[in-house]
Short mmCIF file of N, CA and C in Angstrom, two decimals:
data_model
loop_
_atom_site.label_atom_id
_atom_site.label_comp_id
_atom_site.label_asym_id
_atom_site.label_seq_id
_atom_site.Cartn_x
_atom_site.Cartn_y
_atom_site.Cartn_z
N UNK A 1 -34.61 42.15 -244.80
CA UNK A 1 -35.51 41.71 -246.09
C UNK A 1 -34.54 41.01 -247.70
N UNK A 2 -34.89 39.97 -247.94
CA UNK A 2 -34.05 38.67 -248.50
C UNK A 2 -34.03 39.05 -249.34
N UNK A 3 -33.32 37.96 -250.84
CA UNK A 3 -33.10 38.31 -252.06
C UNK A 3 -34.65 38.43 -252.87
N UNK A 4 -34.53 39.26 -253.34
CA UNK A 4 -36.19 39.43 -254.15
C UNK A 4 -36.12 38.92 -255.39
N UNK A 5 -37.34 37.98 -256.22
CA UNK A 5 -36.99 38.13 -257.39
C UNK A 5 -37.89 38.91 -258.39
N UNK A 6 -37.78 38.97 -259.89
CA UNK A 6 -38.53 39.83 -260.48
C UNK A 6 -38.35 39.70 -261.51
N UNK A 7 -39.36 39.62 -262.05
CA UNK A 7 -39.93 39.46 -264.57
C UNK A 7 -38.89 40.34 -264.86
N UNK A 8 -37.74 38.78 -265.01
CA UNK A 8 -37.07 39.29 -266.32
C UNK A 8 -37.17 40.71 -267.22
N UNK A 9 -38.50 40.82 -267.86
CA UNK A 9 -38.69 41.85 -268.25
C UNK A 9 -38.92 43.01 -268.01
N UNK A 10 -39.28 42.61 -266.85
CA UNK A 10 -39.30 43.74 -265.48
C UNK A 10 -37.31 44.68 -266.02
N UNK A 11 -36.96 43.81 -265.21
CA UNK A 11 -35.37 44.19 -264.94
C UNK A 11 -35.06 44.58 -266.55
N UNK A 12 -35.38 44.28 -267.73
CA UNK A 12 -34.62 44.72 -269.28
C UNK A 12 -34.80 45.37 -269.14
N UNK A 13 -36.21 45.81 -269.18
CA UNK A 13 -36.94 47.17 -269.67
C UNK A 13 -36.51 48.60 -269.13
N UNK A 14 -36.45 47.97 -267.44
CA UNK A 14 -36.25 49.01 -266.37
C UNK A 14 -34.93 49.23 -265.57
N UNK A 15 -33.66 48.38 -266.63
CA UNK A 15 -32.60 48.49 -265.34
C UNK A 15 -31.77 49.54 -265.68
N UNK A 16 -31.87 50.15 -267.28
CA UNK A 16 -31.34 51.67 -267.19
C UNK A 16 -31.37 52.08 -266.28
N UNK A 17 -32.79 52.90 -265.89
CA UNK A 17 -33.48 53.67 -264.74
C UNK A 17 -33.14 53.54 -263.35
N UNK A 18 -32.34 51.49 -263.29
CA UNK A 18 -32.15 51.58 -261.88
C UNK A 18 -30.97 51.81 -261.41
N UNK A 19 -29.88 51.50 -262.81
CA UNK A 19 -28.90 52.40 -262.80
C UNK A 19 -28.17 53.81 -262.12
N UNK A 20 -28.91 54.53 -263.11
CA UNK A 20 -28.94 55.77 -263.42
C UNK A 20 -29.74 55.78 -261.78
N UNK A 21 -30.56 55.62 -260.78
CA UNK A 21 -31.37 55.94 -259.68
C UNK A 21 -29.90 55.17 -258.51
N UNK A 22 -29.37 54.07 -258.86
CA UNK A 22 -28.26 53.62 -258.09
C UNK A 22 -26.71 54.85 -258.18
N UNK A 23 -26.47 55.53 -259.45
CA UNK A 23 -25.67 56.20 -259.44
C UNK A 23 -25.93 57.43 -258.67
N UNK A 24 -27.30 58.20 -259.28
CA UNK A 24 -27.25 59.27 -258.80
C UNK A 24 -28.56 59.04 -257.40
N UNK A 25 -28.39 58.80 -256.60
CA UNK A 25 -29.49 58.33 -255.07
C UNK A 25 -30.50 59.56 -255.40
N UNK A 26 -30.58 60.50 -255.86
CA UNK A 26 -31.61 61.85 -255.38
C UNK A 26 -32.18 61.49 -256.50
N UNK A 27 -32.47 60.45 -257.35
CA UNK A 27 -33.51 60.61 -258.58
C UNK A 27 -34.44 59.71 -258.38
N UNK A 28 -34.15 58.65 -256.89
CA UNK A 28 -35.32 57.44 -256.06
C UNK A 28 -36.47 57.84 -256.52
N UNK A 29 -37.33 59.11 -256.80
CA UNK A 29 -38.06 59.54 -256.20
C UNK A 29 -38.80 59.37 -257.74
N UNK A 30 -37.93 58.94 -259.24
CA UNK A 30 -38.27 58.74 -260.65
C UNK A 30 -40.34 57.38 -260.76
N UNK A 31 -39.46 56.36 -259.85
CA UNK A 31 -40.65 55.42 -260.26
C UNK A 31 -41.40 55.84 -259.78
N UNK A 32 -41.71 56.83 -258.57
CA UNK A 32 -42.81 57.49 -257.99
C UNK A 32 -43.70 58.29 -258.76
N UNK A 33 -43.25 58.62 -259.89
CA UNK A 33 -43.95 59.61 -260.41
C UNK A 33 -44.32 59.28 -262.31
N UNK A 34 -43.53 58.76 -262.61
CA UNK A 34 -43.35 58.42 -264.00
C UNK A 34 -44.92 57.59 -264.37
N UNK A 35 -45.40 57.57 -265.30
CA UNK A 35 -46.60 56.57 -265.50
C UNK A 35 -46.23 55.52 -266.07
N UNK A 36 -45.19 54.82 -266.81
CA UNK A 36 -44.73 54.03 -267.46
C UNK A 36 -44.14 52.78 -266.28
N UNK A 37 -43.89 53.63 -265.35
CA UNK A 37 -42.30 52.78 -264.03
C UNK A 37 -43.28 53.05 -262.95
N UNK A 38 -44.48 53.49 -263.01
CA UNK A 38 -45.26 52.85 -261.58
C UNK A 38 -45.08 51.56 -261.04
N UNK A 39 -45.61 50.85 -261.77
CA UNK A 39 -46.01 49.57 -261.78
C UNK A 39 -44.90 48.53 -261.73
N UNK A 40 -43.71 49.19 -262.07
CA UNK A 40 -42.04 47.91 -261.86
C UNK A 40 -41.97 47.81 -260.28
N UNK A 41 -42.08 46.77 -260.51
CA UNK A 41 -41.73 46.36 -258.34
C UNK A 41 -40.60 46.34 -258.49
N UNK A 42 -39.59 45.85 -260.09
CA UNK A 42 -38.15 45.92 -259.58
C UNK A 42 -37.83 47.82 -259.48
N UNK A 43 -38.91 48.46 -260.57
CA UNK A 43 -38.04 50.46 -260.24
C UNK A 43 -38.29 50.14 -258.95
N UNK A 44 -39.44 49.78 -257.80
CA UNK A 44 -40.14 49.75 -256.58
C UNK A 44 -38.53 49.65 -255.28
N UNK A 45 -38.14 47.91 -256.13
CA UNK A 45 -37.18 47.61 -255.03
C UNK A 45 -35.94 49.08 -255.01
N UNK A 46 -35.59 48.86 -256.28
CA UNK A 46 -33.85 49.68 -256.83
C UNK A 46 -34.67 51.12 -255.81
N UNK A 47 -35.62 52.19 -256.11
CA UNK A 47 -36.02 53.31 -255.26
C UNK A 47 -35.80 52.97 -254.64
N UNK A 48 -35.89 52.21 -253.61
CA UNK A 48 -35.95 52.17 -251.81
C UNK A 48 -34.45 51.85 -251.27
N UNK A 49 -33.85 51.73 -251.94
CA UNK A 49 -32.44 51.06 -251.63
C UNK A 49 -31.57 51.91 -251.98
N UNK A 50 -32.22 53.13 -253.26
CA UNK A 50 -31.28 54.44 -253.56
C UNK A 50 -31.79 55.62 -252.65
N UNK A 51 -32.76 55.43 -251.62
CA UNK A 51 -33.45 56.33 -251.01
C UNK A 51 -33.03 56.11 -249.60
N UNK A 52 -32.92 55.39 -248.77
CA UNK A 52 -31.34 54.77 -247.90
C UNK A 52 -30.64 55.29 -248.15
N UNK A 53 -30.17 55.33 -249.16
CA UNK A 53 -28.19 55.42 -249.59
C UNK A 53 -28.27 57.17 -249.60
N UNK A 54 -29.00 57.65 -249.75
CA UNK A 54 -29.47 59.40 -249.98
C UNK A 54 -29.75 60.02 -249.03
N UNK A 55 -30.19 59.09 -248.20
CA UNK A 55 -30.69 59.82 -246.82
C UNK A 55 -29.35 59.56 -246.31
N UNK A 56 -29.05 58.54 -246.41
CA UNK A 56 -27.82 57.98 -245.26
C UNK A 56 -26.62 58.85 -245.05
N UNK A 57 -26.93 59.13 -246.64
CA UNK A 57 -25.85 60.65 -247.14
C UNK A 57 -25.68 61.93 -246.98
N UNK A 58 -26.96 62.25 -246.66
CA UNK A 58 -27.53 63.38 -246.39
C UNK A 58 -27.10 63.70 -244.46
N UNK A 59 -28.10 62.50 -244.01
CA UNK A 59 -27.94 62.83 -243.09
C UNK A 59 -26.08 62.35 -242.68
N UNK A 60 -25.00 62.08 -243.29
CA UNK A 60 -23.74 62.09 -242.97
C UNK A 60 -23.06 63.64 -243.20
N UNK A 61 -23.78 64.16 -244.05
CA UNK A 61 -23.38 65.01 -244.50
C UNK A 61 -23.48 66.75 -243.34
N UNK A 62 -25.38 66.59 -243.52
CA UNK A 62 -25.59 67.24 -242.50
C UNK A 62 -24.78 66.87 -240.60
N UNK A 63 -24.56 65.99 -240.07
CA UNK A 63 -23.62 65.38 -238.99
C UNK A 63 -22.04 66.39 -239.30
N UNK A 64 -21.80 65.69 -240.53
CA UNK A 64 -19.78 66.51 -240.59
C UNK A 64 -20.20 67.97 -240.85
N UNK A 65 -21.23 68.87 -240.74
CA UNK A 65 -21.06 69.96 -240.38
C UNK A 65 -21.05 70.02 -238.76
N UNK A 66 -21.49 69.35 -238.11
CA UNK A 66 -21.67 69.93 -236.61
C UNK A 66 -19.63 70.22 -236.53
N UNK A 67 -19.57 71.24 -235.36
CA UNK A 67 -18.22 70.88 -234.82
C UNK A 67 -17.71 69.62 -234.04
N UNK A 68 -18.19 69.10 -233.72
CA UNK A 68 -17.32 68.64 -232.55
C UNK A 68 -17.96 67.25 -232.95
N UNK A 69 -18.72 66.55 -233.23
CA UNK A 69 -19.14 65.65 -233.91
C UNK A 69 -18.70 64.89 -235.69
N UNK A 70 -18.81 66.23 -236.36
CA UNK A 70 -18.43 66.45 -237.56
C UNK A 70 -17.32 65.01 -237.89
N UNK A 71 -16.39 64.37 -237.19
CA UNK A 71 -15.54 63.24 -238.07
C UNK A 71 -16.07 62.23 -238.02
N UNK A 72 -17.60 61.76 -237.35
CA UNK A 72 -18.76 60.98 -237.06
C UNK A 72 -18.99 61.27 -238.60
N UNK A 73 -19.49 62.03 -239.20
CA UNK A 73 -20.01 62.39 -240.20
C UNK A 73 -18.99 62.23 -241.55
N UNK A 74 -18.18 62.89 -241.37
CA UNK A 74 -16.93 61.79 -242.68
C UNK A 74 -17.66 60.61 -242.92
N UNK A 75 -16.83 59.99 -241.44
CA UNK A 75 -16.97 59.15 -241.35
C UNK A 75 -17.89 57.59 -241.69
N UNK A 76 -19.04 58.03 -242.05
CA UNK A 76 -20.35 57.81 -242.34
C UNK A 76 -20.68 58.17 -244.04
N UNK A 77 -20.11 59.21 -244.00
CA UNK A 77 -19.98 60.06 -245.27
C UNK A 77 -19.00 58.79 -246.66
N UNK A 78 -17.60 58.45 -245.62
CA UNK A 78 -17.17 57.14 -246.61
C UNK A 78 -18.13 55.86 -246.58
N UNK A 79 -18.90 55.55 -245.67
CA UNK A 79 -19.47 54.19 -245.55
C UNK A 79 -20.97 54.50 -246.92
N UNK A 80 -21.25 55.75 -246.82
CA UNK A 80 -22.03 55.45 -247.73
C UNK A 80 -21.75 55.88 -248.72
N UNK A 81 -20.44 55.97 -249.42
CA UNK A 81 -20.16 56.35 -250.56
C UNK A 81 -19.96 54.57 -251.47
N UNK A 82 -19.96 54.32 -249.97
CA UNK A 82 -19.03 51.83 -250.11
C UNK A 82 -20.93 52.10 -250.76
N UNK A 83 -21.94 52.05 -249.78
CA UNK A 83 -22.92 51.65 -250.29
C UNK A 83 -23.42 52.25 -251.53
N UNK A 84 -22.92 53.46 -251.81
CA UNK A 84 -23.16 53.90 -253.17
C UNK A 84 -23.27 52.60 -254.23
N UNK A 85 -21.47 52.34 -254.35
CA UNK A 85 -20.75 51.64 -254.93
C UNK A 85 -21.53 50.46 -255.02
N UNK A 86 -21.68 50.19 -253.58
CA UNK A 86 -22.54 48.41 -254.00
C UNK A 86 -23.54 48.48 -254.59
N UNK A 87 -24.57 49.45 -254.10
CA UNK A 87 -25.68 49.97 -255.32
C UNK A 87 -25.53 49.50 -256.42
N UNK A 88 -24.50 50.55 -256.91
CA UNK A 88 -24.56 50.70 -258.87
C UNK A 88 -23.98 48.91 -259.14
N UNK A 89 -23.46 48.42 -258.26
CA UNK A 89 -22.71 46.99 -258.91
C UNK A 89 -24.51 46.09 -258.35
N UNK A 90 -25.05 46.30 -258.34
CA UNK A 90 -26.18 45.41 -257.60
C UNK A 90 -27.31 45.51 -258.54
N UNK A 91 -26.82 46.92 -258.69
CA UNK A 91 -28.70 47.36 -259.92
C UNK A 91 -27.59 47.00 -261.46
N UNK A 92 -26.36 46.73 -261.69
CA UNK A 92 -26.05 46.12 -263.09
C UNK A 92 -25.60 44.98 -263.43
N UNK A 93 -25.73 44.55 -261.99
CA UNK A 93 -24.77 42.74 -262.15
C UNK A 93 -26.36 42.42 -262.04
N UNK A 94 -26.42 40.99 -263.32
CA UNK A 94 -28.08 40.67 -263.27
C UNK A 94 -27.71 39.92 -261.36
N UNK A 95 -27.10 39.07 -261.63
CA UNK A 95 -27.32 38.00 -260.86
C UNK A 95 -28.01 39.07 -259.32
N UNK A 96 -26.92 40.08 -259.17
CA UNK A 96 -28.05 40.56 -257.92
C UNK A 96 -28.88 42.15 -257.82
N UNK A 97 -29.65 41.47 -259.02
CA UNK A 97 -30.31 43.23 -259.41
C UNK A 97 -32.17 42.31 -258.34
N UNK A 98 -32.20 41.69 -257.08
CA UNK A 98 -33.29 41.58 -256.39
C UNK A 98 -32.48 41.22 -254.56
N UNK A 99 -30.72 41.65 -254.73
CA UNK A 99 -30.03 41.48 -253.69
C UNK A 99 -30.36 42.73 -252.51
N UNK A 100 -30.53 42.54 -251.42
CA UNK A 100 -30.75 44.10 -251.04
C UNK A 100 -29.63 44.45 -250.04
N UNK A 101 -28.83 45.68 -249.87
CA UNK A 101 -27.49 46.56 -249.44
C UNK A 101 -27.48 45.58 -248.24
N UNK A 102 -26.03 45.39 -247.77
CA UNK A 102 -25.56 45.03 -246.34
C UNK A 102 -26.52 45.58 -244.92
N UNK A 103 -26.76 45.01 -244.50
CA UNK A 103 -26.83 45.80 -243.02
C UNK A 103 -27.66 47.20 -242.74
N UNK A 104 -28.50 48.01 -244.22
CA UNK A 104 -28.87 48.58 -244.09
C UNK A 104 -30.49 48.68 -245.70
N UNK A 105 -30.09 47.70 -245.98
CA UNK A 105 -31.29 47.04 -247.50
C UNK A 105 -32.77 46.38 -247.06
N UNK A 106 -32.31 45.96 -245.60
CA UNK A 106 -33.97 45.39 -244.97
C UNK A 106 -34.98 46.80 -244.68
N UNK A 107 -34.48 48.43 -244.46
CA UNK A 107 -35.05 49.05 -245.03
C UNK A 107 -36.08 49.27 -245.69
N UNK A 108 -37.57 49.47 -244.87
CA UNK A 108 -38.58 49.73 -246.21
C UNK A 108 -38.81 51.20 -246.42
N UNK A 109 -38.57 51.75 -247.05
CA UNK A 109 -39.08 53.52 -247.27
C UNK A 109 -40.35 53.18 -248.39
N UNK A 110 -39.86 53.24 -249.28
CA UNK A 110 -41.10 52.93 -250.42
C UNK A 110 -41.60 51.98 -250.57
N UNK A 111 -42.66 51.29 -250.47
CA UNK A 111 -43.24 50.20 -250.39
C UNK A 111 -44.24 49.72 -251.93
#
């Protein structure tokens, strides 16, 4: 997935929610259920990026609880913490509004 371009009005109107989803990735579902946000292509993109981070963090947490391979889960947790920070920066910075996360950003869960 390469950089996507969104309507500036859409980005300005929904930037706060995009940042909120980046900080609290478990809120990725907001644009899917909120009436006025359902039509925002920008929020759907940000929701997809946050969903990927949320799922990766949850999986790393589960793996971290398994005795023998727990170290791998802990390392993955650090990786997804970095992805969370990158996601916040991308959501907050106007130049990177449509830029997907490195490596995992091309995964499309929410269409």
